[in-house]
CSV table of C-alpha atoms in Angstrom, one decimal:
chain,number,residue,atom,x,y,z
R,1,MET,CA,22.7,52.3,-75.9
R,2,TYR,CA,21.4,48.6,-75.6
R,3,TYR,CA,22.5,45.5,-75.8
R,4,CYS,CA,20.7,42.5,-77.4
R,5,GLU,CA,20.8,39.8,-74.1
R,6,PHE,CA,20.8,36.8,-76.8
R,7,CYS,CA,23.7,38.0,-79.5
R,8,LYS,CA,25.1,40.4,-77.3
R,9,GLN,CA,25.6,42.8,-80.0
R,10,PRO,CA,24.3,46.6,-80.0
R,11,ILE,CA,20.8,47.4,-80.7
R,12,GLU,CA,21.7,50.6,-82.9
R,13,LYS,CA,18.2,51.9,-83.7
R,14,LEU,CA,15.3,51.9,-81.4
R,15,ARG,CA,12.9,50.5,-83.9
R,16,ASP,CA,15.1,47.3,-84.2
R,17,GLY,CA,15.2,46.2,-80.6
R,18,LEU,CA,12.4,44.9,-78.7
R,19,VAL,CA,11.5,43.5,-74.8
R,20,LEU,CA,9.9,40.3,-75.3
R,21,LYS,CA,8.2,39.3,-71.9
R,22,ILE,CA,8.3,36.0,-70.8
R,23,ARG,CA,5.3,34.1,-68.9
R,24,SER,CA,5.0,31.1,-67.2
R,25,GLY,CA,2.3,28.6,-68.7
R,26,ASN,CA,-0.2,30.0,-66.1
R,27,GLY,CA,0.6,33.7,-67.2
R,28,ASP,CA,2.7,35.0,-64.5
R,29,PHE,CA,5.3,37.3,-65.4
R,30,GLU,CA,9.3,35.6,-65.0
R,31,LYS,CA,11.0,38.4,-66.7
R,32,GLY,CA,11.7,40.2,-69.5
R,33,LEU,CA,14.6,40.1,-72.2
R,34,VAL,CA,16.1,43.0,-74.2
R,35,LEU,CA,16.4,41.6,-78.0
R,36,HIS,CA,17.0,42.1,-81.5
R,37,LYS,CA,13.6,42.2,-83.6
R,38,GLY,CA,13.9,39.1,-86.2
R,39,ASP,CA,16.1,35.7,-85.6
R,40,CYS,CA,17.3,37.1,-81.9
R,41,ASP,CA,13.8,37.5,-80.3
R,42,ASP,CA,12.3,34.5,-82.6
R,43,ASN,CA,15.1,32.1,-81.1
R,44,VAL,CA,14.3,33.1,-77.5
R,45,ALA,CA,10.8,32.7,-78.0
R,46,ALA,CA,11.5,29.4,-79.8
R,47,PHE,CA,13.2,28.5,-76.9
R,48,TYR,CA,10.7,29.6,-73.9
R,49,SER,CA,7.6,28.6,-76.0
R,50,ASN,CA,9.3,24.7,-76.1
R,51,GLN,CA,9.5,25.0,-72.2
R,52,GLY,CA,5.9,25.9,-72.0
R,53,LYS,CA,6.0,29.4,-71.3
R,54,ASN,CA,4.3,32.4,-73.1
R,55,THR,CA,5.8,35.0,-75.4
R,56,ASN,CA,3.5,36.9,-76.8
R,57,GLY,CA,4.0,40.3,-75.0
R,58,THR,CA,6.3,42.4,-76.8
R,59,MET,CA,7.0,46.1,-76.5
R,60,THR,CA,9.3,48.0,-78.8
R,61,LEU,CA,12.0,50.3,-77.4
R,62,ASP,CA,11.1,53.0,-79.9
R,63,MET,CA,7.5,52.7,-77.9
R,64,LEU,CA,9.3,53.3,-74.7
R,65,GLU,CA,9.7,56.6,-73.5
R,66,SER,CA,13.1,56.4,-71.4
R,67,LEU,CA,15.9,54.3,-70.1
R,68,GLU,CA,13.3,53.9,-67.0
R,69,TRP,CA,10.3,52.7,-68.8
R,70,VAL,CA,12.3,49.9,-70.6
R,71,GLU,CA,13.7,49.2,-67.4
R,72,LYS,CA,10.0,49.0,-65.4
R,73,TYR,CA,9.0,47.4,-68.2
R,74,ARG,CA,11.6,44.7,-68.4
R,75,VAL,CA,11.6,43.9,-64.8
R,76,THR,CA,7.8,44.3,-63.8
R,77,GLY,CA,6.2,43.3,-67.5
R,78,GLU,CA,3.9,46.6,-66.5
R,79,LEU,CA,4.3,50.2,-68.4
R,80,PRO,CA,5.0,53.3,-65.8
R,81,GLN,CA,1.6,54.9,-64.8
C-alpha cells in the first residue's frame, strides 16, 4: 500500500494516486512524490510552482506496473526500460 506524502493517509485505490515529478526551473529532475489525486497533488503542485519549479509531469499509480516501477519513477523520473 502507498501513503500520500502530503496528508500521510493511505492511497487505497491505485487509480486515486499518482507520482508528481518536481523539476527545477531549467527542467532538471529533482524528485517524485507519491500523492493522492486532487487536493493533495494540487496543493503540492501549487507550492512547488510558487518556488519556480515545474510540476507538469505525473504518472498515476495504476499505470505503473509494480512497486519497483513506482520507486524508479519516483527516484529518477524515468520508467524502467
